PDB file of C-alpha atoms and ligand atoms in Angstrom:
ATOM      1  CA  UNK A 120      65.711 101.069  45.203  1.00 90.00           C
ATOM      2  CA  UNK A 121      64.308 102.850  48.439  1.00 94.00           C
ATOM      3  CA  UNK A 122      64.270 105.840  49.501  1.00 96.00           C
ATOM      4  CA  UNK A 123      65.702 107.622  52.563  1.00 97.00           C
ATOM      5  CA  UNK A 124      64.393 110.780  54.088  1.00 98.00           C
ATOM      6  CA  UNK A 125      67.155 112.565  55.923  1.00 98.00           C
ATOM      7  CA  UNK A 126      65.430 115.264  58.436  1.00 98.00           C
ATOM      8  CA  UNK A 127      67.965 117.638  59.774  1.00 98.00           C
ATOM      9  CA  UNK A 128      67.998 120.589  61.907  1.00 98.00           C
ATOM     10  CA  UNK A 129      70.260 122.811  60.292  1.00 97.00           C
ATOM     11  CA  UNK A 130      72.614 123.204  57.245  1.00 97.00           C
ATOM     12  CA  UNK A 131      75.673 121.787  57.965  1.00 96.00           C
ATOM     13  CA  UNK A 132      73.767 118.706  60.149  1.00 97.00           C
ATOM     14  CA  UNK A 133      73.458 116.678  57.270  1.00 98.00           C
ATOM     15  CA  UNK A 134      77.374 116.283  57.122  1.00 97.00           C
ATOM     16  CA  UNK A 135      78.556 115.735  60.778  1.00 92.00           C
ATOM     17  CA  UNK A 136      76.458 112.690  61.484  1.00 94.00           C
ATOM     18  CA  UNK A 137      74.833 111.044  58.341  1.00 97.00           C
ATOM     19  CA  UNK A 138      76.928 112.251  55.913  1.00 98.00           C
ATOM     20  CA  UNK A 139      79.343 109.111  55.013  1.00 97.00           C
ATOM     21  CA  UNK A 140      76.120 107.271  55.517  1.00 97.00           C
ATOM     22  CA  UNK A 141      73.636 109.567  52.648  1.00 98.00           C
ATOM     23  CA  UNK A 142      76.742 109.297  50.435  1.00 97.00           C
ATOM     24  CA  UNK A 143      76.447 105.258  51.226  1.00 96.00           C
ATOM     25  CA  UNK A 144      73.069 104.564  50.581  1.00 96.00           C
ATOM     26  CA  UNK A 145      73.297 106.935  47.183  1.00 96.00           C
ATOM     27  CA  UNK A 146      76.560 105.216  45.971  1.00 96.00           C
ATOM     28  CA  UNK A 147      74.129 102.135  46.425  1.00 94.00           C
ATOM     29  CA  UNK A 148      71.267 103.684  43.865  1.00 95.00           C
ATOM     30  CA  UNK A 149      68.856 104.197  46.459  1.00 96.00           C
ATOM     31  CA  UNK A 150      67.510 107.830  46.676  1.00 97.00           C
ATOM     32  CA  UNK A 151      68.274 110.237  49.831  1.00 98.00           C
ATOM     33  CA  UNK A 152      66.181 113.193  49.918  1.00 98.00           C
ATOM     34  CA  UNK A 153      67.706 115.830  52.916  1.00 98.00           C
ATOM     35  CA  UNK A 154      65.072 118.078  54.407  1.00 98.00           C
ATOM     36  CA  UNK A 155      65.915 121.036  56.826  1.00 98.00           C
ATOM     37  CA  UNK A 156      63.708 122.357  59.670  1.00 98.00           C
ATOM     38  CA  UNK A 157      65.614 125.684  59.407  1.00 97.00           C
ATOM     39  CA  UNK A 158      67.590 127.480  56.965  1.00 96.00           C
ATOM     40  CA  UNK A 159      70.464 128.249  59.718  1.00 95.00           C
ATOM     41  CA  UNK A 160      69.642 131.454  59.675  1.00 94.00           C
ATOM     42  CA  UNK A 161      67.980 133.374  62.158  1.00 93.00           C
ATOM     43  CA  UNK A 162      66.343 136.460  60.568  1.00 92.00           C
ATOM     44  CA  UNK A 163      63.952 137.039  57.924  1.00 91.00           C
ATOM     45  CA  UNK A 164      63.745 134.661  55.441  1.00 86.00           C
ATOM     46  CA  UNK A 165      64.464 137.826  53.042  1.00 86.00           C
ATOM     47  CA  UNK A 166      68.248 138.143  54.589  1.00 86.00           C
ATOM     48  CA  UNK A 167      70.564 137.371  51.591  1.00 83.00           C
ATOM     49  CA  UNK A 168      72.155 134.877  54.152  1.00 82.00           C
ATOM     50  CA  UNK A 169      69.257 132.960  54.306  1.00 83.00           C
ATOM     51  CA  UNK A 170      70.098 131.290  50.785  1.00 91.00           C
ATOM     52  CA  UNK A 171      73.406 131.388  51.093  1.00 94.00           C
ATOM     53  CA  UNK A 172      73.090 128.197  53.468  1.00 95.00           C
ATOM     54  CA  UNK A 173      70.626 126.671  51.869  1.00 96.00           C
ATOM     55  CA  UNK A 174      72.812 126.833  48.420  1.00 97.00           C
ATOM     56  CA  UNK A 175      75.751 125.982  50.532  1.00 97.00           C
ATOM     57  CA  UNK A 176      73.149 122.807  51.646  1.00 98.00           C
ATOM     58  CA  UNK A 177      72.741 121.572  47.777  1.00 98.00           C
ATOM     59  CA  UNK A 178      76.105 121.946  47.465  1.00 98.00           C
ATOM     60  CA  UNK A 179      76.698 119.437  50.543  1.00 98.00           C
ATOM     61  CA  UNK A 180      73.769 117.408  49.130  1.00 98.00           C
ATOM     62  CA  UNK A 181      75.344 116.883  45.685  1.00 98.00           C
ATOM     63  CA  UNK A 182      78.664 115.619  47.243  1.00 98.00           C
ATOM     64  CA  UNK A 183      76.845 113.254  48.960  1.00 98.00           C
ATOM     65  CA  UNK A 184      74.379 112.145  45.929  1.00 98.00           C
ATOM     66  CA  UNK A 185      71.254 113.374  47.864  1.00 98.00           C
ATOM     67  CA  UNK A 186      68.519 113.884  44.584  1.00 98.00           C
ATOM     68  CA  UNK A 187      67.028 116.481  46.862  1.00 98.00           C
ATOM     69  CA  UNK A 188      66.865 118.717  48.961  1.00 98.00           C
ATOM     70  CA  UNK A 189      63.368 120.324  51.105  1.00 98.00           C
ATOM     71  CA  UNK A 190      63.334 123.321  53.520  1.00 97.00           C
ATOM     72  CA  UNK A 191      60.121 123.454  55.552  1.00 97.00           C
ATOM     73  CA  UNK A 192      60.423 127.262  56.172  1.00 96.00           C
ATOM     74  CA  UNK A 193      60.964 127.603  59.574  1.00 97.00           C
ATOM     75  CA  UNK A 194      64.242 129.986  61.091  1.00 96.00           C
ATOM     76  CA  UNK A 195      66.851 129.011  63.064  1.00 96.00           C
ATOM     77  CA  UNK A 196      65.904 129.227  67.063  1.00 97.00           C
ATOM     78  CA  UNK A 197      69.526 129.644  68.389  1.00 93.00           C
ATOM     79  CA  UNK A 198      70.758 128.510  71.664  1.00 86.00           C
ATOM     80  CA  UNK A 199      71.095 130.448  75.045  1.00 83.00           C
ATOM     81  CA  UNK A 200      68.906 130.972  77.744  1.00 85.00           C
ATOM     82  CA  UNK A 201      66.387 133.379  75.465  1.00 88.00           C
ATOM     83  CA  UNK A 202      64.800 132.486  73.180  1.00 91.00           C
ATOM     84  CA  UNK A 203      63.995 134.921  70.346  1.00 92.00           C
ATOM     85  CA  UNK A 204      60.984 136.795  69.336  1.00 94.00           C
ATOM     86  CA  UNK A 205      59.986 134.916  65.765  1.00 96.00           C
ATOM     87  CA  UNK A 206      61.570 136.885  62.621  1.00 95.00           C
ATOM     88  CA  UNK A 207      59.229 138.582  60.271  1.00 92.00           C
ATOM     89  CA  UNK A 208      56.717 136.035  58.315  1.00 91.00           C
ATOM     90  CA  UNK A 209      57.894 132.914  59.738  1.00 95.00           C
ATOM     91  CA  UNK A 210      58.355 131.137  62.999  1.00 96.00           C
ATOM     92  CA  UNK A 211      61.584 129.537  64.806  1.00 97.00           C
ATOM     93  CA  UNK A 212      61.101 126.229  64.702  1.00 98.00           C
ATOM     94  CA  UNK A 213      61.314 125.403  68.750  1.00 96.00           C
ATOM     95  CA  UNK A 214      58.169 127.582  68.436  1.00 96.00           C
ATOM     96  CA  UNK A 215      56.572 125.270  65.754  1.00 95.00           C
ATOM     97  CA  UNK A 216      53.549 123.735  65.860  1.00 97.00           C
ATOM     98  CA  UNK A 217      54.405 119.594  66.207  1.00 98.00           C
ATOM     99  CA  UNK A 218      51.875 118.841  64.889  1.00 98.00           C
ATOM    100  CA  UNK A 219      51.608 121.232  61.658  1.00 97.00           C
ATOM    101  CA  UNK A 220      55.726 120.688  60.880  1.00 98.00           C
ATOM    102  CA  UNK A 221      54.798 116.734  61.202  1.00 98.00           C
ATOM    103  CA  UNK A 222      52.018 116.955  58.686  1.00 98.00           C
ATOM    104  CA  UNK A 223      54.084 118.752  56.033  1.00 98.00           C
ATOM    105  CA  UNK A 224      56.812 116.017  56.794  1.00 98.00           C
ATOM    106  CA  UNK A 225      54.544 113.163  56.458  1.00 98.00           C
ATOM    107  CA  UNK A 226      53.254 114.780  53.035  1.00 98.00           C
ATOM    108  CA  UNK A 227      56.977 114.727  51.856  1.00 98.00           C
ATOM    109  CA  UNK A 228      57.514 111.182  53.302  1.00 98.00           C
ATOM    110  CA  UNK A 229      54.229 109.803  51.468  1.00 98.00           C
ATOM    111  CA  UNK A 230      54.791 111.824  48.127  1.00 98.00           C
ATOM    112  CA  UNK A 231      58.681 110.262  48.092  1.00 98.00           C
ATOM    113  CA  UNK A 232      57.399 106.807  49.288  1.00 97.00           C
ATOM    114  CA  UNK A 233      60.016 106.846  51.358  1.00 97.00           C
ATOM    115  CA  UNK A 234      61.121 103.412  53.612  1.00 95.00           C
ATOM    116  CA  UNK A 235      63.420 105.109  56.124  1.00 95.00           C
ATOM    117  CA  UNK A 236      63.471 108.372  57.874  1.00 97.00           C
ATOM    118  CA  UNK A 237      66.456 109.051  59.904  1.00 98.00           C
ATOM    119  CA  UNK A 238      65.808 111.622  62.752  1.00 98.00           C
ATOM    120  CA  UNK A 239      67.688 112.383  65.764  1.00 97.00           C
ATOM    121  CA  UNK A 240      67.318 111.317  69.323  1.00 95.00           C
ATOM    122  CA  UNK A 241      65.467 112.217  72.610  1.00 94.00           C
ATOM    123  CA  UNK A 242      68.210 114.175  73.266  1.00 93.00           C
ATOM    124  CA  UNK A 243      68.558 116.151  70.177  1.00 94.00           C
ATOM    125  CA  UNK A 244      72.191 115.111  70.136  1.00 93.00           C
ATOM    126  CA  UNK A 245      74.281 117.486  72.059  1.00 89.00           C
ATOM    127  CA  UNK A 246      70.450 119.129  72.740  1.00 91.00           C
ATOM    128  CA  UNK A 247      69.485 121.921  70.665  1.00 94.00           C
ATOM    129  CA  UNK A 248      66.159 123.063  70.680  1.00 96.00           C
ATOM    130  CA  UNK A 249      65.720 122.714  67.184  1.00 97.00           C
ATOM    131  CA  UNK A 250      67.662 119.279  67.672  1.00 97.00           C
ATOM    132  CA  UNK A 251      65.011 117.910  69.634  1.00 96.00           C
ATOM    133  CA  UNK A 252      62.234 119.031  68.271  1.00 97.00           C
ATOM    134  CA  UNK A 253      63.795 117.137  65.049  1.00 98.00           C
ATOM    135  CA  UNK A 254      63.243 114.175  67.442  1.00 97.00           C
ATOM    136  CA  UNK A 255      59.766 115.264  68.197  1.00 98.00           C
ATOM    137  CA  UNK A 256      58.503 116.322  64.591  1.00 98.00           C
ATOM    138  CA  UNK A 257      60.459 113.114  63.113  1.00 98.00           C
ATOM    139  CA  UNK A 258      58.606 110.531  65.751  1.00 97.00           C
ATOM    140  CA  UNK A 259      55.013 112.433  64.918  1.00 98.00           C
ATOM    141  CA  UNK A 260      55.642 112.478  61.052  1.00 98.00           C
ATOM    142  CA  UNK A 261      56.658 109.044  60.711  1.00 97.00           C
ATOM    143  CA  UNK A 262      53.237 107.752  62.677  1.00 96.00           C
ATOM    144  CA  UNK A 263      50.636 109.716  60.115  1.00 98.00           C
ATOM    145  CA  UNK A 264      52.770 108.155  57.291  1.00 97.00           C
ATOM    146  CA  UNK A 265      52.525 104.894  58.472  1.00 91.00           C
ATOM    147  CA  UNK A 266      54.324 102.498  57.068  1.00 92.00           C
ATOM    148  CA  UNK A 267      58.068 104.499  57.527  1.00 94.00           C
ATOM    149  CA  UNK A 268      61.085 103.226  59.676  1.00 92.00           C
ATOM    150  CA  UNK A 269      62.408 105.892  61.674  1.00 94.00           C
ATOM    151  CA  UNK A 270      65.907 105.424  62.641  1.00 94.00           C
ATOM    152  CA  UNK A 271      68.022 108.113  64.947  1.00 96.00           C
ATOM    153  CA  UNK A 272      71.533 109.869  63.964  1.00 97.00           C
ATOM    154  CA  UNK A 273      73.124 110.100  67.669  1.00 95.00           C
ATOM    155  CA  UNK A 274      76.591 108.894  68.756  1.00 92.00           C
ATOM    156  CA  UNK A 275      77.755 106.810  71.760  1.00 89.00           C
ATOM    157  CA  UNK A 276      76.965 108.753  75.049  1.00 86.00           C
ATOM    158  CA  UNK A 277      79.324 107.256  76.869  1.00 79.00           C
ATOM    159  CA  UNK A 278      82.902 108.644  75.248  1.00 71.00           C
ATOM    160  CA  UNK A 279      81.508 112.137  74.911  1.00 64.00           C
ATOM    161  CA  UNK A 280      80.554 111.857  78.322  1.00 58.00           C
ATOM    162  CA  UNK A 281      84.066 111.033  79.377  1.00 59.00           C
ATOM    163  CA  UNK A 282      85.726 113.727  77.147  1.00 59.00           C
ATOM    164  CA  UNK A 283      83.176 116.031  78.856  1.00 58.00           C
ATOM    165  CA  UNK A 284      84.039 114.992  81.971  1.00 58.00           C
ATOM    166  CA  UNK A 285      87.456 115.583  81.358  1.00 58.00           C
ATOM    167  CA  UNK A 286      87.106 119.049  79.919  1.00 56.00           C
ATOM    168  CA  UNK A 287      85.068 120.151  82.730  1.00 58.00           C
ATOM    169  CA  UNK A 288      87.650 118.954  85.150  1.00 57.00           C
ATOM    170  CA  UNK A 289      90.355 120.601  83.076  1.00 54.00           C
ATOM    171  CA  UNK A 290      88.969 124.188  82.532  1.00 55.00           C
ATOM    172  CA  UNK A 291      86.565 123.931  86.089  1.00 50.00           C
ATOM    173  CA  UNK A 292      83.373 124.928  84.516  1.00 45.00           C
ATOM    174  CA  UNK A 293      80.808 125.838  86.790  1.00 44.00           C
ATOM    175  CA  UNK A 294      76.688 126.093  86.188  1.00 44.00           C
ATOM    176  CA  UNK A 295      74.250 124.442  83.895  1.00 44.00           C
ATOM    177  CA  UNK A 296      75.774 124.576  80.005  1.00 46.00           C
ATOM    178  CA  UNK A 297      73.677 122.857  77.506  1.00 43.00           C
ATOM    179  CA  UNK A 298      76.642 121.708  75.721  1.00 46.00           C
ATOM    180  CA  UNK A 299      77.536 120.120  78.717  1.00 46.00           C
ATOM    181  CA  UNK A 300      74.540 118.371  80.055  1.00 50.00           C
ATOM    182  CA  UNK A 301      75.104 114.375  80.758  1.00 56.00           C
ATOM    183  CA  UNK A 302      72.013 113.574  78.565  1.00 74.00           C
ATOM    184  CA  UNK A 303      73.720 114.309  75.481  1.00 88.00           C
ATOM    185  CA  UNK A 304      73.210 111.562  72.455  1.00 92.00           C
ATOM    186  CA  UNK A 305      72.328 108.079  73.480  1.00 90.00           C
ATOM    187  CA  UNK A 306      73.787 105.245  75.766  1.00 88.00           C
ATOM    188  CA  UNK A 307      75.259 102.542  73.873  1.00 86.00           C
ATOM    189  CA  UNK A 308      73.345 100.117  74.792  1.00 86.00           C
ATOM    190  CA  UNK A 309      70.345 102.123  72.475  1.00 88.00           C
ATOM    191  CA  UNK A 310      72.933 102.023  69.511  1.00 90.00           C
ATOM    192  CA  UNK A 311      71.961  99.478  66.875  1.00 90.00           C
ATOM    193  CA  UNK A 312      73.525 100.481  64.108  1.00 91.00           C
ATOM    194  CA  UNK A 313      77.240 101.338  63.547  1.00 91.00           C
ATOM    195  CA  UNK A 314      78.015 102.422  59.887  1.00 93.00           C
ATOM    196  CA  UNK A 315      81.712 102.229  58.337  1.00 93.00           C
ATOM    197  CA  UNK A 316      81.833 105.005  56.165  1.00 95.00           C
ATOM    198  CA  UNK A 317      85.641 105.018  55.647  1.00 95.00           C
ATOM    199  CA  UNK A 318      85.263 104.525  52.175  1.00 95.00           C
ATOM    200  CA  UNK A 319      83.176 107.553  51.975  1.00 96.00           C
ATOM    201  CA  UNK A 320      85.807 109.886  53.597  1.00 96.00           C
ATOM    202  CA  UNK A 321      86.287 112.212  51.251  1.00 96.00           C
ATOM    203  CA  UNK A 322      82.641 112.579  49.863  1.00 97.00           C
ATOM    204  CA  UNK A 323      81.639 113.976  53.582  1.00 97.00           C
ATOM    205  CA  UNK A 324      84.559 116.081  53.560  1.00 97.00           C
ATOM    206  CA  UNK A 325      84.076 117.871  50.498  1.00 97.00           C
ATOM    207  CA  UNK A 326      80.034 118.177  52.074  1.00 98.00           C
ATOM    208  CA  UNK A 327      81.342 119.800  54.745  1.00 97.00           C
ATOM    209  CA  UNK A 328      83.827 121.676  52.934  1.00 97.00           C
ATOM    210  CA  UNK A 329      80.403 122.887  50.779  1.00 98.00           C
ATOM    211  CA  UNK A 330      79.262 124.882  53.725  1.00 96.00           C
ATOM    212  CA  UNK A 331      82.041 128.010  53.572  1.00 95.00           C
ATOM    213  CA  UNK A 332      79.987 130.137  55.664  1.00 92.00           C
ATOM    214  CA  UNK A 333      80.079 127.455  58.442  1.00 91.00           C
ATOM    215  CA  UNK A 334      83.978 127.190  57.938  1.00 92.00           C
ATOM    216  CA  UNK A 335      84.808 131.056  57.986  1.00 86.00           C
ATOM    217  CA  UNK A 336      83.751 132.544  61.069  1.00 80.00           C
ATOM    218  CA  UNK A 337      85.670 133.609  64.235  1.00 81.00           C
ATOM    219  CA  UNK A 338      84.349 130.461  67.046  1.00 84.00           C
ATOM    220  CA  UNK A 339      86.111 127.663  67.694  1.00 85.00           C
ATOM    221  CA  UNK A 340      83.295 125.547  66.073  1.00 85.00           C
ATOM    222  CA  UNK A 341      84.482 127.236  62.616  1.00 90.00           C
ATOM    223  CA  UNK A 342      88.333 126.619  63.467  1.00 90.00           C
ATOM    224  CA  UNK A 343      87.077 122.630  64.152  1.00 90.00           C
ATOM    225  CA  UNK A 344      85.846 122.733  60.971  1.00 91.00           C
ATOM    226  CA  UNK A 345      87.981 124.175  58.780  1.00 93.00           C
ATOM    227  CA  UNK A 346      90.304 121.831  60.418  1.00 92.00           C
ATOM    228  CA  UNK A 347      88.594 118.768  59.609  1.00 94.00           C
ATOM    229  CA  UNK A 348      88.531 119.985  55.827  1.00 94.00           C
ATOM    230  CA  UNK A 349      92.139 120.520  55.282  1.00 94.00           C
ATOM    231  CA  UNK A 350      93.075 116.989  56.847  1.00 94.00           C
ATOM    232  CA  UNK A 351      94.414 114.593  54.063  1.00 94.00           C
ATOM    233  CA  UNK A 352      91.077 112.043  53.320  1.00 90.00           C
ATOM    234  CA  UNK A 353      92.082 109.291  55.036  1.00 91.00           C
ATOM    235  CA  UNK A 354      93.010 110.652  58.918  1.00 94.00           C
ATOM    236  CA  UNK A 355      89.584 112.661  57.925  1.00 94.00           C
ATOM    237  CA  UNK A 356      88.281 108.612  57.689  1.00 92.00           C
ATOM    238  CA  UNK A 357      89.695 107.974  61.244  1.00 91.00           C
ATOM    239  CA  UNK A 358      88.269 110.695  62.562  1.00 90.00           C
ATOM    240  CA  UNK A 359      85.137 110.605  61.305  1.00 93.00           C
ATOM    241  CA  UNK A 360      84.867 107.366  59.943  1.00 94.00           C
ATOM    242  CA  UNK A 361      82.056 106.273  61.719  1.00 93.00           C
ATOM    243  CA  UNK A 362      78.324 107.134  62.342  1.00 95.00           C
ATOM    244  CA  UNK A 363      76.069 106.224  64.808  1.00 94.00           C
ATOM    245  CA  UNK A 364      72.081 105.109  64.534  1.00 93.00           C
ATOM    246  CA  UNK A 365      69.821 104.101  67.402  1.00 93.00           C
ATOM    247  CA  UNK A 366      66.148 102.219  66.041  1.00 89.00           C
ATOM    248  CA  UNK A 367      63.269 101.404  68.170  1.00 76.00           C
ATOM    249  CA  UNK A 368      62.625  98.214  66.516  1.00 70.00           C
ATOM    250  CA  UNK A 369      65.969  96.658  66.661  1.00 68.00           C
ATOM    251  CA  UNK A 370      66.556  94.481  69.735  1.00 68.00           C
ATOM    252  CA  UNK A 371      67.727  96.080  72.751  1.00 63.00           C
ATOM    253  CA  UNK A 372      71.299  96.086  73.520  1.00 63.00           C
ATOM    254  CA  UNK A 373      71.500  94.846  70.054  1.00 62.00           C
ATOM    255  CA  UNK A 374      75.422  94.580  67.935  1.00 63.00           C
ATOM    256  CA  UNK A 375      75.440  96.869  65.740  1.00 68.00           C
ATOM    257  CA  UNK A 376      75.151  96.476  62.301  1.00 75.00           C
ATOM    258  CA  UNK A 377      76.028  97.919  59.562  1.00 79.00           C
ATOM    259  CA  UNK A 378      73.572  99.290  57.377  1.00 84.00           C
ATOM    260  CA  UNK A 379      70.573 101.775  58.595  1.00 87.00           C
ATOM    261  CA  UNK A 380      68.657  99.464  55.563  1.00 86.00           C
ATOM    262  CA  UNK A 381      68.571  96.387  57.200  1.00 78.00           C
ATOM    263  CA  UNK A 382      67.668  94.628  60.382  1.00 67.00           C
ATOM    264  CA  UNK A 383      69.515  92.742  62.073  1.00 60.00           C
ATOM    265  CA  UNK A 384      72.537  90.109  61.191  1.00 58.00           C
ATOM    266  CA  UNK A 385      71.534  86.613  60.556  1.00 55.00           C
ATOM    267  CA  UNK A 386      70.548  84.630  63.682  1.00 51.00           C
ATOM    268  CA  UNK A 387      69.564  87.710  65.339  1.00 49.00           C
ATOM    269  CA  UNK A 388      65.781  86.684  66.326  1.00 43.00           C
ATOM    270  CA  UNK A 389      63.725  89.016  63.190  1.00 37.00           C
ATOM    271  CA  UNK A 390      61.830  91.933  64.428  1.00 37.00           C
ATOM    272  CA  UNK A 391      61.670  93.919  61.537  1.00 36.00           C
ATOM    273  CA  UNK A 392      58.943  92.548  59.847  1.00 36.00           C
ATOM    274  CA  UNK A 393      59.362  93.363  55.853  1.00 36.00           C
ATOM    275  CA  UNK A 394      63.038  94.593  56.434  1.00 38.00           C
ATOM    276  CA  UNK A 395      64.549  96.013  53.543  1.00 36.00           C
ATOM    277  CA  UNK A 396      68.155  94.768  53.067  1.00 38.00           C
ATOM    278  CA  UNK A 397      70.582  95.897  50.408  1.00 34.00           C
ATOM    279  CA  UNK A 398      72.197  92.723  50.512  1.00 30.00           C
TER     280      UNK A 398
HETATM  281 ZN1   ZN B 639      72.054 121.929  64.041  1.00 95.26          ZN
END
């Protein structure tokens, strides 16, 4: 048994793209521990709402078979042009101190012995503040704990690109959008691990479905959402079937395989050094 630290941005993260894998790795008897940076919320830690996503969070986490779940305290920093003054008694976490979040991550990852942490790319996915400075805090707290393989939740670049391209062509949208930047995620060529998690369908649907508050508002996000929920389990599978991993140490350009616990397939020339394997 190892054990996998999941860091995540927000509530709701977890689900989107490591979900089917957590649920994976669990179903295999290895221990997945899912830590937030943020609550989701963006006011005082105080705010009712506050716990309502981190309960909604364990919920997710028990669907998936995490055996815990770790906030590190900081609030949500939004997106926009602004951003926000920090809330009463704690700080946004684009406004944390690398170094100090890293430092209480490495604790965690040391105190759980843990083998892997996944993290997210450069890019912070579709590039959140809070997304990339998961990147950032991930990268520094995996170096003080030595001895931890950090491996990045992302997605191909290249078809988002294209469906970007083809919404922006379709509604003409003008000016720099975040959403919309062309750095988004991570060419496919960085991509060395592809996981099927199919058979895990309806665990990460019933995560996601564990985040209500997520799933109720007026956006189109929500509407997404509840969406994916209510689709029978195995068009959910189709749709999001698959998840994405990039790792430094795997070779460049590399196929992907098909478990963040091991290194490459046999005959691939071994750079992992003690790779773990499931297998
Ligand atoms: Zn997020």
């Amino acid at each position: 048994m190892v054990t996998v630290v999941a860091f995540h941005a927000h509530p709701d993260d977890e689900v989107l793209l490591t979900g089917g894998t957590l649920a994976r790795i669990a179903a295999a008897g290895h221990r997945v521990v899912i830590v937030v940076a943020t609550d989701g919320h963006m006011g005082d830690a105080a705010d009712p709402r506050a716990g309502e996503r981190l309960a909604e969070l364990r919920a997710s986490a028990a669907e998936l078979g995490a055996a815990r779940v770790v906030h590190l305290g900081y609030a949500d920093s939004g997106h926009g042009p602004l951003l926000y003054p920090d809330p009463a008694g704690r700080r946004r976490f684009a406004r944390a101190d690398v170094g100090e979040a890293a430092a209480r991550l490495a604790d965690l990852l040391r105190e759980e012995r843990a083998a892997v942490l996944i993290g997210y790319d450069a890019a912070g996915g579709y590039g959140h503040r809070d997304h990339v400075r998961v990147h950032e805090v991930g990268r520094r707290a995996a170096e003080l704990a030595t001895g931890v393989r950090v491996v990045a939740a992302t997605r191909p670049r290249e078809p988002v690109g294209s469906a970007i391209g083809a919404v922006r062509r379709l509604r003409r949208f003008g000016g720099r959008n975040a959403w919309l930047e062309p750095a988004l995620y991570s060419p496919r060529r960085a991509i060395t691990h592809r996981v099927d998690v199919r058979p895990f369908a309806a665990r990460k649907q019933a995560a996601l479905a564990a985040h209500a508050s997520q799933l109720a508002g007026p956006g189109r996000m929500a509407g997404v959402m509840t969406g994916l929920t209510r689709l029978p389990a195995r068009l959910f599978g189709l749709v999001l079937g698959r998840e994405w991993f990039a790792s430094d140490d795997g070779p460049p350009g590399t196929v992907a395989f098909d478990d963040v616990l091991s290194g490459p397939p046999d005959g691939t020339e071994d750079r992992w050094g003690s790779a773990i394997t499931t297998r």
